[in-house]
PDB file of N, CA and C in Angstrom:
ATOM      1  N   VAL A   1      51.106 -25.802  12.639  1.00 66.00           N
ATOM      2  CA  VAL A   1      51.021 -25.329  11.267  1.00 66.00           C
ATOM      3  C   VAL A   1      52.383 -24.743  10.855  1.00 66.00           C
ATOM      4  N   THR A   2      53.394 -25.539  11.009  1.00 79.00           N
ATOM      5  CA  THR A   2      54.733 -25.091  10.623  1.00 79.00           C
ATOM      6  C   THR A   2      55.228 -25.829   9.389  1.00 79.00           C
ATOM      7  N   GLU A   3      54.451 -26.777   8.927  1.00 84.00           N
ATOM      8  CA  GLU A   3      54.819 -27.557   7.751  1.00 84.00           C
ATOM      9  C   GLU A   3      54.310 -26.858   6.487  1.00 84.00           C
ATOM     10  N   PRO A   4      55.184 -26.579   5.533  1.00 87.00           N
ATOM     11  CA  PRO A   4      54.756 -25.912   4.297  1.00 87.00           C
ATOM     12  C   PRO A   4      53.628 -26.649   3.576  1.00 87.00           C
ATOM     13  N   ARG A   5      53.661 -27.973   3.580  1.00 87.00           N
ATOM     14  CA  ARG A   5      52.596 -28.687   2.856  1.00 87.00           C
ATOM     15  C   ARG A   5      51.252 -28.548   3.561  1.00 87.00           C
ATOM     16  N   VAL A   6      51.233 -28.367   4.880  1.00 86.00           N
ATOM     17  CA  VAL A   6      49.976 -28.121   5.598  1.00 86.00           C
ATOM     18  C   VAL A   6      49.434 -26.762   5.188  1.00 86.00           C
ATOM     19  N   LEU A   7      50.296 -25.768   5.160  1.00 88.00           N
ATOM     20  CA  LEU A   7      49.870 -24.438   4.740  1.00 88.00           C
ATOM     21  C   LEU A   7      49.390 -24.442   3.291  1.00 88.00           C
ATOM     22  N   GLN A   8      50.071 -25.199   2.442  1.00 92.00           N
ATOM     23  CA  GLN A   8      49.665 -25.295   1.042  1.00 92.00           C
ATOM     24  C   GLN A   8      48.279 -25.913   0.927  1.00 92.00           C
ATOM     25  N   SER A   9      48.005 -26.927   1.729  1.00 91.00           N
ATOM     26  CA  SER A   9      46.683 -27.558   1.659  1.00 91.00           C
ATOM     27  C   SER A   9      45.601 -26.611   2.161  1.00 91.00           C
ATOM     28  N   LEU A  10      45.916 -25.818   3.183  1.00 90.00           N
ATOM     29  CA  LEU A  10      44.957 -24.822   3.658  1.00 90.00           C
ATOM     30  C   LEU A  10      44.688 -23.774   2.584  1.00 90.00           C
ATOM     31  N   GLN A  11      45.754 -23.322   1.916  1.00 91.00           N
ATOM     32  CA  GLN A  11      45.587 -22.328   0.855  1.00 91.00           C
ATOM     33  C   GLN A  11      44.769 -22.891  -0.300  1.00 91.00           C
ATOM     34  N   ARG A  12      45.004 -24.143  -0.652  1.00 94.00           N
ATOM     35  CA  ARG A  12      44.222 -24.780  -1.723  1.00 94.00           C
ATOM     36  C   ARG A  12      42.743 -24.835  -1.343  1.00 94.00           C
ATOM     37  N   ALA A  13      42.459 -25.123  -0.083  1.00 94.00           N
ATOM     38  CA  ALA A  13      41.065 -25.174   0.375  1.00 94.00           C
ATOM     39  C   ALA A  13      40.418 -23.794   0.274  1.00 94.00           C
ATOM     40  N   VAL A  14      41.138 -22.769   0.691  1.00 93.00           N
ATOM     41  CA  VAL A  14      40.617 -21.397   0.602  1.00 93.00           C
ATOM     42  C   VAL A  14      40.372 -21.030  -0.857  1.00 93.00           C
ATOM     43  N   ASP A  15      41.350 -21.285  -1.710  1.00 94.00           N
ATOM     44  CA  ASP A  15      41.216 -20.952  -3.132  1.00 94.00           C
ATOM     45  C   ASP A  15      40.045 -21.685  -3.766  1.00 94.00           C
ATOM     46  N   SER A  16      39.867 -22.944  -3.409  1.00 96.00           N
ATOM     47  CA  SER A  16      38.762 -23.734  -3.946  1.00 96.00           C
ATOM     48  C   SER A  16      37.414 -23.170  -3.501  1.00 96.00           C
ATOM     49  N   HIS A  17      37.306 -22.857  -2.219  1.00 95.00           N
ATOM     50  CA  HIS A  17      36.066 -22.290  -1.678  1.00 95.00           C
ATOM     51  C   HIS A  17      35.746 -20.966  -2.373  1.00 95.00           C
ATOM     52  N   ALA A  18      36.731 -20.105  -2.516  1.00 96.00           N
ATOM     53  CA  ALA A  18      36.530 -18.808  -3.153  1.00 96.00           C
ATOM     54  C   ALA A  18      36.139 -18.976  -4.620  1.00 96.00           C
ATOM     55  N   ALA A  19      36.783 -19.900  -5.315  1.00 97.00           N
ATOM     56  CA  ALA A  19      36.457 -20.144  -6.727  1.00 97.00           C
ATOM     57  C   ALA A  19      35.032 -20.656  -6.872  1.00 97.00           C
ATOM     58  N   GLN A  20      34.619 -21.553  -5.979  1.00 98.00           N
ATOM     59  CA  GLN A  20      33.250 -22.071  -6.028  1.00 98.00           C
ATOM     60  C   GLN A  20      32.232 -20.967  -5.765  1.00 98.00           C
ATOM     61  N   LEU A  21      32.543 -20.091  -4.826  1.00 97.00           N
ATOM     62  CA  LEU A  21      31.651 -18.965  -4.548  1.00 97.00           C
ATOM     63  C   LEU A  21      31.529 -18.084  -5.778  1.00 97.00           C
ATOM     64  N   ARG A  22      32.642 -17.726  -6.366  1.00 98.00           N
ATOM     65  CA  ARG A  22      32.612 -16.871  -7.557  1.00 98.00           C
ATOM     66  C   ARG A  22      31.834 -17.534  -8.692  1.00 98.00           C
ATOM     67  N   GLU A  23      32.103 -18.808  -8.940  1.00 98.00           N
ATOM     68  CA  GLU A  23      31.391 -19.536 -10.000  1.00 98.00           C
ATOM     69  C   GLU A  23      29.892 -19.517  -9.762  1.00 98.00           C
ATOM     70  N   TRP A  24      29.475 -19.722  -8.509  1.00 98.00           N
ATOM     71  CA  TRP A  24      28.049 -19.720  -8.182  1.00 98.00           C
ATOM     72  C   TRP A  24      27.452 -18.333  -8.414  1.00 98.00           C
ATOM     73  N   LEU A  25      28.152 -17.293  -7.968  1.00 98.00           N
ATOM     74  CA  LEU A  25      27.648 -15.932  -8.160  1.00 98.00           C
ATOM     75  C   LEU A  25      27.569 -15.572  -9.642  1.00 98.00           C
ATOM     76  N   VAL A  26      28.565 -15.962 -10.424  1.00 98.00           N
ATOM     77  CA  VAL A  26      28.541 -15.707 -11.866  1.00 98.00           C
ATOM     78  C   VAL A  26      27.364 -16.437 -12.500  1.00 98.00           C
ATOM     79  N   LEU A  27      27.152 -17.682 -12.126  1.00 98.00           N
ATOM     80  CA  LEU A  27      26.027 -18.462 -12.656  1.00 98.00           C
ATOM     81  C   LEU A  27      24.693 -17.782 -12.341  1.00 98.00           C
ATOM     82  N   GLN A  28      24.527 -17.326 -11.099  1.00 98.00           N
ATOM     83  CA  GLN A  28      23.277 -16.666 -10.715  1.00 98.00           C
ATOM     84  C   GLN A  28      23.083 -15.374 -11.513  1.00 98.00           C
ATOM     85  N   THR A  29      24.143 -14.583 -11.619  1.00 97.00           N
ATOM     86  CA  THR A  29      24.079 -13.320 -12.357  1.00 97.00           C
ATOM     87  C   THR A  29      23.781 -13.572 -13.829  1.00 97.00           C
ATOM     88  N   ASP A  30      24.473 -14.532 -14.425  1.00 98.00           N
ATOM     89  CA  ASP A  30      24.245 -14.857 -15.834  1.00 98.00           C
ATOM     90  C   ASP A  30      22.839 -15.386 -16.079  1.00 98.00           C
ATOM     91  N   SER A  31      22.224 -15.954 -15.042  1.00 97.00           N
ATOM     92  CA  SER A  31      20.852 -16.469 -15.143  1.00 97.00           C
ATOM     93  C   SER A  31      19.820 -15.381 -14.857  1.00 97.00           C
ATOM     94  N   GLY A  32      20.306 -14.170 -14.599  1.00 97.00           N
ATOM     95  CA  GLY A  32      19.395 -13.047 -14.364  1.00 97.00           C
ATOM     96  C   GLY A  32      18.877 -12.935 -12.945  1.00 97.00           C
ATOM     97  N   ARG A  33      19.465 -13.679 -12.019  1.00 97.00           N
ATOM     98  CA  ARG A  33      19.040 -13.622 -10.624  1.00 97.00           C
ATOM     99  C   ARG A  33      19.811 -12.526  -9.883  1.00 97.00           C
ATOM    100  N   THR A  34      19.126 -11.863  -8.975  1.00 96.00           N
ATOM    101  CA  THR A  34      19.739 -10.846  -8.139  1.00 96.00           C
ATOM    102  C   THR A  34      20.158 -11.507  -6.830  1.00 96.00           C
ATOM    103  N   VAL A  35      21.429 -11.319  -6.458  1.00 97.00           N
ATOM    104  CA  VAL A  35      21.946 -11.911  -5.235  1.00 97.00           C
ATOM    105  C   VAL A  35      22.423 -10.800  -4.303  1.00 97.00           C
ATOM    106  N   TYR A  36      21.951 -10.862  -3.077  1.00 97.00           N
ATOM    107  CA  TYR A  36      22.432 -10.014  -1.996  1.00 97.00           C
ATOM    108  C   TYR A  36      23.019 -10.941  -0.949  1.00 97.00           C
ATOM    109  N   GLY A  37      23.732 -10.384  -0.011  1.00 96.00           N
ATOM    110  CA  GLY A  37      24.301 -11.176   1.072  1.00 96.00           C
ATOM    111  C   GLY A  37      23.762 -10.718   2.408  1.00 96.00           C
ATOM    112  N   TYR A  38      23.999 -11.528   3.416  1.00 96.00           N
ATOM    113  CA  TYR A  38      23.660 -11.159   4.791  1.00 96.00           C
ATOM    114  C   TYR A  38      24.836 -11.533   5.677  1.00 96.00           C
ATOM    115  N   GLY A  39      25.315 -10.559   6.444  1.00 94.00           N
ATOM    116  CA  GLY A  39      26.383 -10.792   7.408  1.00 94.00           C
ATOM    117  C   GLY A  39      27.710 -10.246   6.930  1.00 94.00           C
ATOM    118  N   ALA A  40      28.047  -9.035   7.345  1.00 94.00           N
ATOM    119  CA  ALA A  40      29.313  -8.396   6.948  1.00 94.00           C
ATOM    120  C   ALA A  40      30.343  -8.541   8.058  1.00 94.00           C
ATOM    121  N   GLY A  41      30.599  -9.766   8.448  1.00 92.00           N
ATOM    122  CA  GLY A  41      31.539 -10.037   9.535  1.00 92.00           C
ATOM    123  C   GLY A  41      32.984  -9.861   9.108  1.00 92.00           C
ATOM    124  N   SER A  42      33.879 -10.043  10.039  1.00 93.00           N
ATOM    125  CA  SER A  42      35.303  -9.771   9.821  1.00 93.00           C
ATOM    126  C   SER A  42      35.954 -10.698   8.796  1.00 93.00           C
ATOM    127  N   ARG A  43      35.388 -11.863   8.568  1.00 92.00           N
ATOM    128  CA  ARG A  43      35.969 -12.793   7.590  1.00 92.00           C
ATOM    129  C   ARG A  43      35.530 -12.497   6.162  1.00 92.00           C
ATOM    130  N   VAL A  44      34.469 -11.729   6.027  1.00 95.00           N
ATOM    131  CA  VAL A  44      33.861 -11.493   4.716  1.00 95.00           C
ATOM    132  C   VAL A  44      34.771 -10.729   3.758  1.00 95.00           C
ATOM    133  N   PRO A  45      35.468  -9.674   4.180  1.00 97.00           N
ATOM    134  CA  PRO A  45      36.333  -8.967   3.219  1.00 97.00           C
ATOM    135  C   PRO A  45      37.367  -9.892   2.566  1.00 97.00           C
ATOM    136  N   ALA A  46      37.988 -10.746   3.347  1.00 95.00           N
ATOM    137  CA  ALA A  46      38.994 -11.655   2.782  1.00 95.00           C
ATOM    138  C   ALA A  46      38.351 -12.591   1.757  1.00 95.00           C
ATOM    139  N   LEU A  47      37.217 -13.165   2.100  1.00 95.00           N
ATOM    140  CA  LEU A  47      36.545 -14.086   1.189  1.00 95.00           C
ATOM    141  C   LEU A  47      36.158 -13.388  -0.116  1.00 95.00           C
ATOM    142  N   LEU A  48      35.516 -12.224  -0.010  1.00 97.00           N
ATOM    143  CA  LEU A  48      35.079 -11.521  -1.219  1.00 97.00           C
ATOM    144  C   LEU A  48      36.266 -11.069  -2.056  1.00 97.00           C
ATOM    145  N   ASN A  49      37.353 -10.666  -1.422  1.00 97.00           N
ATOM    146  CA  ASN A  49      38.535 -10.251  -2.176  1.00 97.00           C
ATOM    147  C   ASN A  49      39.206 -11.423  -2.877  1.00 97.00           C
ATOM    148  N   ILE A  50      39.355 -12.540  -2.195  1.00 96.00           N
ATOM    149  CA  ILE A  50      39.969 -13.715  -2.825  1.00 96.00           C
ATOM    150  C   ILE A  50      39.103 -14.202  -3.987  1.00 96.00           C
ATOM    151  N   ALA A  51      37.778 -14.141  -3.822  1.00 97.00           N
ATOM    152  CA  ALA A  51      36.847 -14.592  -4.864  1.00 97.00           C
ATOM    153  C   ALA A  51      36.629 -13.533  -5.948  1.00 97.00           C
ATOM    154  N   LYS A  52      37.215 -12.350  -5.770  1.00 97.00           N
ATOM    155  CA  LYS A  52      37.058 -11.254  -6.725  1.00 97.00           C
ATOM    156  C   LYS A  52      35.582 -10.911  -6.949  1.00 97.00           C
ATOM    157  N   VAL A  53      34.879 -10.760  -5.836  1.00 98.00           N
ATOM    158  CA  VAL A  53      33.444 -10.430  -5.876  1.00 98.00           C
ATOM    159  C   VAL A  53      33.288  -8.921  -5.854  1.00 98.00           C
ATOM    160  N   ASP A  54      32.452  -8.437  -6.754  1.00 97.00           N
ATOM    161  CA  ASP A  54      32.133  -7.015  -6.787  1.00 97.00           C
ATOM    162  C   ASP A  54      30.621  -6.840  -6.816  1.00 97.00           C
ATOM    163  N   GLN A  55      30.194  -5.596  -6.956  1.00 97.00           N
ATOM    164  CA  GLN A  55      28.763  -5.293  -6.893  1.00 97.00           C
ATOM    165  C   GLN A  55      27.995  -5.843  -8.102  1.00 97.00           C
ATOM    166  N   GLN A  56      28.695  -6.205  -9.141  1.00 97.00           N
ATOM    167  CA  GLN A  56      28.020  -6.847 -10.275  1.00 97.00           C
ATOM    168  C   GLN A  56      27.522  -8.231  -9.883  1.00 97.00           C
ATOM    169  N   LEU A  57      28.262  -8.896  -9.009  1.00 98.00           N
ATOM    170  CA  LEU A  57      27.900 -10.256  -8.595  1.00 98.00           C
ATOM    171  C   LEU A  57      27.091 -10.281  -7.305  1.00 98.00           C
ATOM    172  N   LEU A  58      27.393  -9.371  -6.392  1.00 98.00           N
ATOM    173  CA  LEU A  58      26.719  -9.303  -5.091  1.00 98.00           C
ATOM    174  C   LEU A  58      26.265  -7.860  -4.911  1.00 98.00           C
ATOM    175  N   LYS A  59      24.980  -7.637  -5.057  1.00 98.00           N
ATOM    176  CA  LYS A  59      24.438  -6.273  -5.120  1.00 98.00           C
ATOM    177  C   LYS A  59      24.613  -5.489  -3.828  1.00 98.00           C
ATOM    178  N   GLY A  60      24.700  -6.159  -2.720  1.00 98.00           N
ATOM    179  CA  GLY A  60      24.870  -5.529  -1.418  1.00 98.00           C
ATOM    180  C   GLY A  60      24.898  -6.614  -0.369  1.00 98.00           C
ATOM    181  N   ILE A  61      25.294  -6.240   0.830  1.00 97.00           N
ATOM    182  CA  ILE A  61      25.319  -7.208   1.923  1.00 97.00           C
ATOM    183  C   ILE A  61      24.723  -6.547   3.160  1.00 97.00           C
ATOM    184  N   ALA A  62      23.684  -7.145   3.679  1.00 96.00           N
ATOM    185  CA  ALA A  62      22.993  -6.593   4.847  1.00 96.00           C
ATOM    186  C   ALA A  62      23.693  -7.029   6.123  1.00 96.00           C
ATOM    187  N   ASP A  63      23.607  -6.143   7.105  1.00 95.00           N
ATOM    188  CA  ASP A  63      24.172  -6.458   8.409  1.00 95.00           C
ATOM    189  C   ASP A  63      23.314  -5.784   9.466  1.00 95.00           C
ATOM    190  N   ALA A  64      23.148  -6.428  10.598  1.00 92.00           N
ATOM    191  CA  ALA A  64      22.307  -5.893  11.672  1.00 92.00           C
ATOM    192  C   ALA A  64      22.955  -4.710  12.390  1.00 92.00           C
ATOM    193  N   SER A  65      24.250  -4.522  12.234  1.00 95.00           N
ATOM    194  CA  SER A  65      24.954  -3.450  12.934  1.00 95.00           C
ATOM    195  C   SER A  65      24.778  -2.113  12.207  1.00 95.00           C
ATOM    196  N   PRO A  66      24.046  -1.166  12.821  1.00 97.00           N
ATOM    197  CA  PRO A  66      23.849   0.134  12.173  1.00 97.00           C
ATOM    198  C   PRO A  66      25.161   0.874  11.888  1.00 97.00           C
ATOM    199  N   ALA A  67      26.209   0.615  12.643  1.00 97.00           N
ATOM    200  CA  ALA A  67      27.493   1.282  12.422  1.00 97.00           C
ATOM    201  C   ALA A  67      28.110   0.921  11.071  1.00 97.00           C
ATOM    202  N   LYS A  68      27.715  -0.190  10.499  1.00 97.00           N
ATOM    203  CA  LYS A  68      28.274  -0.625   9.214  1.00 97.00           C
ATOM    204  C   LYS A  68      27.477  -0.097   8.023  1.00 97.00           C
ATOM    205  N   HIS A  69      26.233   0.304   8.229  1.00 98.00           N
ATOM    206  CA  HIS A  69      25.375   0.739   7.126  1.00 98.00           C
ATOM    207  C   HIS A  69      25.961   1.959   6.430  1.00 98.00           C
ATOM    208  N   GLY A  70      25.859   1.972   5.109  1.00 97.00           N
ATOM    209  CA  GLY A  70      26.389   3.082   4.330  1.00 97.00           C
ATOM    210  C   GLY A  70      27.870   2.942   4.016  1.00 97.00           C
ATOM    211  N   ARG A  71      28.481   1.890   4.485  1.00 97.00           N
ATOM    212  CA  ARG A  71      29.899   1.645   4.194  1.00 97.00           C
ATOM    213  C   ARG A  71      29.989   0.575   3.107  1.00 97.00           C
ATOM    214  N   ARG A  72      31.183   0.190   2.796  1.00 98.00           N
ATOM    215  CA  ARG A  72      31.413  -0.874   1.820  1.00 98.00           C
ATOM    216  C   ARG A  72      32.259  -1.967   2.479  1.00 98.00           C
ATOM    217  N   VAL A  73      32.117  -3.177   1.964  1.00 97.00           N
ATOM    218  CA  VAL A  73      32.984  -4.255   2.434  1.00 97.00           C
ATOM    219  C   VAL A  73      34.405  -3.859   2.028  1.00 97.00           C
ATOM    220  N   PRO A  74      35.335  -3.793   2.971  1.00 96.00           N
ATOM    221  CA  PRO A  74      36.697  -3.350   2.658  1.00 96.00           C
ATOM    222  C   PRO A  74      37.297  -4.080   1.454  1.00 96.00           C
ATOM    223  N   GLY A  75      37.891  -3.289   0.568  1.00 95.00           N
ATOM    224  CA  GLY A  75      38.535  -3.845  -0.614  1.00 95.00           C
ATOM    225  C   GLY A  75      37.600  -4.158  -1.758  1.00 95.00           C
ATOM    226  N   THR A  76      36.315  -3.856  -1.592  1.00 97.00           N
ATOM    227  CA  THR A  76      35.324  -4.130  -2.636  1.00 97.00           C
ATOM    228  C   THR A  76      34.449  -2.896  -2.833  1.00 97.00           C
ATOM    229  N   ASP A  77      33.582  -2.977  -3.835  1.00 97.00           N
ATOM    230  CA  ASP A  77      32.586  -1.923  -4.020  1.00 97.00           C
ATOM    231  C   ASP A  77      31.206  -2.385  -3.545  1.00 97.00           C
ATOM    232  N   VAL A  78      31.160  -3.469  -2.780  1.00 98.00           N
ATOM    233  CA  VAL A  78      29.894  -4.035  -2.290  1.00 98.00           C
ATOM    234  C   VAL A  78      29.429  -3.240  -1.064  1.00 98.00           C
ATOM    235  N   ALA A  79      28.260  -2.630  -1.199  1.00 98.00           N
ATOM    236  CA  ALA A  79      27.707  -1.797  -0.129  1.00 98.00           C
ATOM    237  C   ALA A  79      27.182  -2.649   1.019  1.00 98.00           C
ATOM    238  N   ILE A  80      27.354  -2.134   2.221  1.00 98.00           N
ATOM    239  CA  ILE A  80      26.758  -2.752   3.408  1.00 98.00           C
ATOM    240  C   ILE A  80      25.475  -1.982   3.696  1.00 98.00           C
ATOM    241  N   ILE A  81      24.381  -2.707   3.730  1.00 98.00           N
ATOM    242  CA  ILE A  81      23.059  -2.105   3.880  1.00 98.00           C
ATOM    243  C   ILE A  81      22.362  -2.644   5.122  1.00 98.00           C
ATOM    244  N   SER A  82      21.250  -2.019   5.461  1.00 97.00           N
ATOM    245  CA  SER A  82      20.465  -2.489   6.597  1.00 97.00           C
ATOM    246  C   SER A  82      19.615  -3.682   6.186  1.00 97.00           C
ATOM    247  N   PRO A  83      19.180  -4.486   7.149  1.00 95.00           N
ATOM    248  CA  PRO A  83      18.269  -5.582   6.825  1.00 95.00           C
ATOM    249  C   PRO A  83      16.976  -5.076   6.170  1.00 95.00           C
ATOM    250  N   GLU A  84      16.525  -3.883   6.565  1.00 95.00           N
ATOM    251  CA  GLU A  84      15.307  -3.320   5.965  1.00 95.00           C
ATOM    252  C   GLU A  84      15.523  -3.027   4.472  1.00 95.00           C
ATOM    253  N   GLU A  85      16.728  -2.559   4.131  1.00 97.00           N
ATOM    254  CA  GLU A  85      17.039  -2.322   2.716  1.00 97.00           C
ATOM    255  C   GLU A  85      17.097  -3.634   1.945  1.00 97.00           C
ATOM    256  N   LEU A  86      17.572  -4.664   2.590  1.00 96.00           N
ATOM    257  CA  LEU A  86      17.604  -5.980   1.951  1.00 96.00           C
ATOM    258  C   LEU A  86      16.190  -6.466   1.677  1.00 96.00           C
ATOM    259  N   ILE A  87      15.319  -6.319   2.654  1.00 95.00           N
ATOM    260  CA  ILE A  87      13.924  -6.728   2.478  1.00 95.00           C
ATOM    261  C   ILE A  87      13.292  -5.936   1.337  1.00 95.00           C
ATOM    262  N   ALA A  88      13.540  -4.632   1.297  1.00 96.00           N
ATOM    263  CA  ALA A  88      12.969  -3.777   0.250  1.00 96.00           C
ATOM    264  C   ALA A  88      13.497  -4.155  -1.138  1.00 96.00           C
ATOM    265  N   ALA A  89      14.737  -4.612  -1.211  1.00 96.00           N
ATOM    266  CA  ALA A  89      15.326  -5.005  -2.497  1.00 96.00           C
ATOM    267  C   ALA A  89      14.666  -6.264  -3.051  1.00 96.00           C
ATOM    268  N   ASP A  90      14.117  -7.089  -2.170  1.00 93.00           N
ATOM    269  CA  ASP A  90      13.418  -8.316  -2.550  1.00 93.00           C
ATOM    270  C   ASP A  90      14.221  -9.184  -3.533  1.00 93.00           C
ATOM    271  N   PRO A  91      15.448  -9.550  -3.144  1.00 94.00           N
ATOM    272  CA  PRO A  91      16.299 -10.326  -4.055  1.00 94.00           C
ATOM    273  C   PRO A  91      15.792 -11.759  -4.238  1.00 94.00           C
ATOM    274  N   GLU A  92      16.177 -12.335  -5.374  1.00 93.00           N
ATOM    275  CA  GLU A  92      15.836 -13.740  -5.610  1.00 93.00           C
ATOM    276  C   GLU A  92      16.610 -14.648  -4.654  1.00 93.00           C
ATOM    277  N   LEU A  93      17.846 -14.267  -4.354  1.00 94.00           N
ATOM    278  CA  LEU A  93      18.700 -15.099  -3.509  1.00 94.00           C
ATOM    279  C   LEU A  93      19.430 -14.249  -2.480  1.00 94.00           C
ATOM    280  N   VAL A  94      19.610 -14.817  -1.289  1.00 94.00           N
ATOM    281  CA  VAL A  94      20.393 -14.168  -0.234  1.00 94.00           C
ATOM    282  C   VAL A  94      21.481 -15.153   0.185  1.00 94.00           C
ATOM    283  N   LEU A  95      22.712 -14.713   0.040  1.00 95.00           N
ATOM    284  CA  LEU A  95      23.873 -15.509   0.433  1.00 95.00           C
ATOM    285  C   LEU A  95      24.189 -15.226   1.893  1.00 95.00           C
ATOM    286  N   LEU A  96      24.085 -16.225   2.726  1.00 94.00           N
ATOM    287  CA  LEU A  96      24.414 -16.079   4.140  1.00 94.00           C
ATOM    288  C   LEU A  96      25.916 -16.306   4.291  1.00 94.00           C
ATOM    289  N   THR A  97      26.648 -15.247   4.620  1.00 93.00           N
ATOM    290  CA  THR A  97      28.106 -15.334   4.671  1.00 93.00           C
ATOM    291  C   THR A  97      28.629 -15.886   5.985  1.00 93.00           C
ATOM    292  N   LEU A  98      27.785 -15.896   7.004  1.00 89.00           N
ATOM    293  CA  LEU A  98      28.183 -16.394   8.318  1.00 89.00           C
ATOM    294  C   LEU A  98      27.205 -17.493   8.739  1.00 89.00           C
ATOM    295  N   PRO A  99      27.557 -18.752   8.503  1.00 88.00           N
ATOM    296  CA  PRO A  99      26.631 -19.851   8.771  1.00 88.00           C
ATOM    297  C   PRO A  99      26.099 -19.875  10.200  1.00 88.00           C
ATOM    298  N   ASP A 100      26.877 -19.332  11.166  1.00 89.00           N
ATOM    299  CA  ASP A 100      26.422 -19.342  12.563  1.00 89.00           C
ATOM    300  C   ASP A 100      25.140 -18.515  12.742  1.00 89.00           C
ATOM    301  N   LEU A 101      24.846 -17.651  11.780  1.00 89.00           N
ATOM    302  CA  LEU A 101      23.659 -16.794  11.884  1.00 89.00           C
ATOM    303  C   LEU A 101      22.407 -17.422  11.276  1.00 89.00           C
ATOM    304  N   PHE A 102      22.527 -18.630  10.761  1.00 91.00           N
ATOM    305  CA  PHE A 102      21.418 -19.241  10.028  1.00 91.00           C
ATOM    306  C   PHE A 102      20.107 -19.242  10.822  1.00 91.00           C
ATOM    307  N   GLU A 103      20.126 -19.771  12.030  1.00 91.00           N
ATOM    308  CA  GLU A 103      18.883 -19.860  12.820  1.00 91.00           C
ATOM    309  C   GLU A 103      18.334 -18.474  13.157  1.00 91.00           C
ATOM    310  N   GLU A 104      19.213 -17.557  13.510  1.00 88.00           N
ATOM    311  CA  GLU A 104      18.792 -16.198  13.839  1.00 88.00           C
ATOM    312  C   GLU A 104      18.131 -15.520  12.625  1.00 88.00           C
ATOM    313  N   VAL A 105      18.756 -15.635  11.467  1.00 88.00           N
ATOM    314  CA  VAL A 105      18.203 -15.027  10.249  1.00 88.00           C
ATOM    315  C   VAL A 105      16.895 -15.709   9.881  1.00 88.00           C
ATOM    316  N   ARG A 106      16.855 -16.990  10.025  1.00 89.00           N
ATOM    317  CA  ARG A 106      15.640 -17.758   9.695  1.00 89.00           C
ATOM    318  C   ARG A 106      14.454 -17.314  10.563  1.00 89.00           C
ATOM    319  N   ARG A 107      14.714 -17.097  11.858  1.00 91.00           N
ATOM    320  CA  ARG A 107      13.640 -16.647  12.763  1.00 91.00           C
ATOM    321  C   ARG A 107      13.247 -15.202  12.502  1.00 91.00           C
ATOM    322  N   THR A 108      14.245 -14.358  12.301  1.00 89.00           N
ATOM    323  CA  THR A 108      14.009 -12.927  12.171  1.00 89.00           C
ATOM    324  C   THR A 108      13.456 -12.541  10.798  1.00 89.00           C
ATOM    325  N   TYR A 109      13.900 -13.234   9.759  1.00 87.00           N
ATOM    326  CA  TYR A 109      13.517 -12.890   8.383  1.00 87.00           C
ATOM    327  C   TYR A 109      13.006 -14.125   7.637  1.00 87.00           C
ATOM    328  N   PRO A 110      11.827 -14.610   8.009  1.00 87.00           N
ATOM    329  CA  PRO A 110      11.309 -15.830   7.370  1.00 87.00           C
ATOM    330  C   PRO A 110      11.092 -15.675   5.866  1.00 87.00           C
ATOM    331  N   GLN A 111      10.971 -14.438   5.383  1.00 83.00           N
ATOM    332  CA  GLN A 111      10.752 -14.229   3.957  1.00 83.00           C
ATOM    333  C   GLN A 111      11.947 -14.646   3.114  1.00 83.00           C
ATOM    334  N   PHE A 112      13.102 -14.879   3.728  1.00 79.00           N
ATOM    335  CA  PHE A 112      14.276 -15.276   2.970  1.00 79.00           C
ATOM    336  C   PHE A 112      14.411 -16.789   2.794  1.00 79.00           C
ATOM    337  N   GLU A 113      13.455 -17.525   3.265  1.00 73.00           N
ATOM    338  CA  GLU A 113      13.552 -18.993   3.113  1.00 73.00           C
ATOM    339  C   GLU A 113      13.201 -19.421   1.725  1.00 73.00           C
TER     340      GLU A 113
END
């Protein structure tokens, strides 16, 4: 990854992904749907910051790690909440930020299907 055009193509892919995420969140919000997230992993702050996501678009993000509860996703105002708080919020949509967790979340929280 020493070629500038390779780096440019990677940046374009990131920008495109972030723009699509923001567009989807804006569409859901404008349609009156409540969106929460699941999975406050290390890649999430960068994604939410590049996409300019705030609590207006993503009401909160649940994470299984109790050490993260009560904090915010770095660089945003999006609160990190417990899975129990996510269940209590009963959102119309849950954005899974870490695809590797899909099967685990599906087994543990069938109500989100």
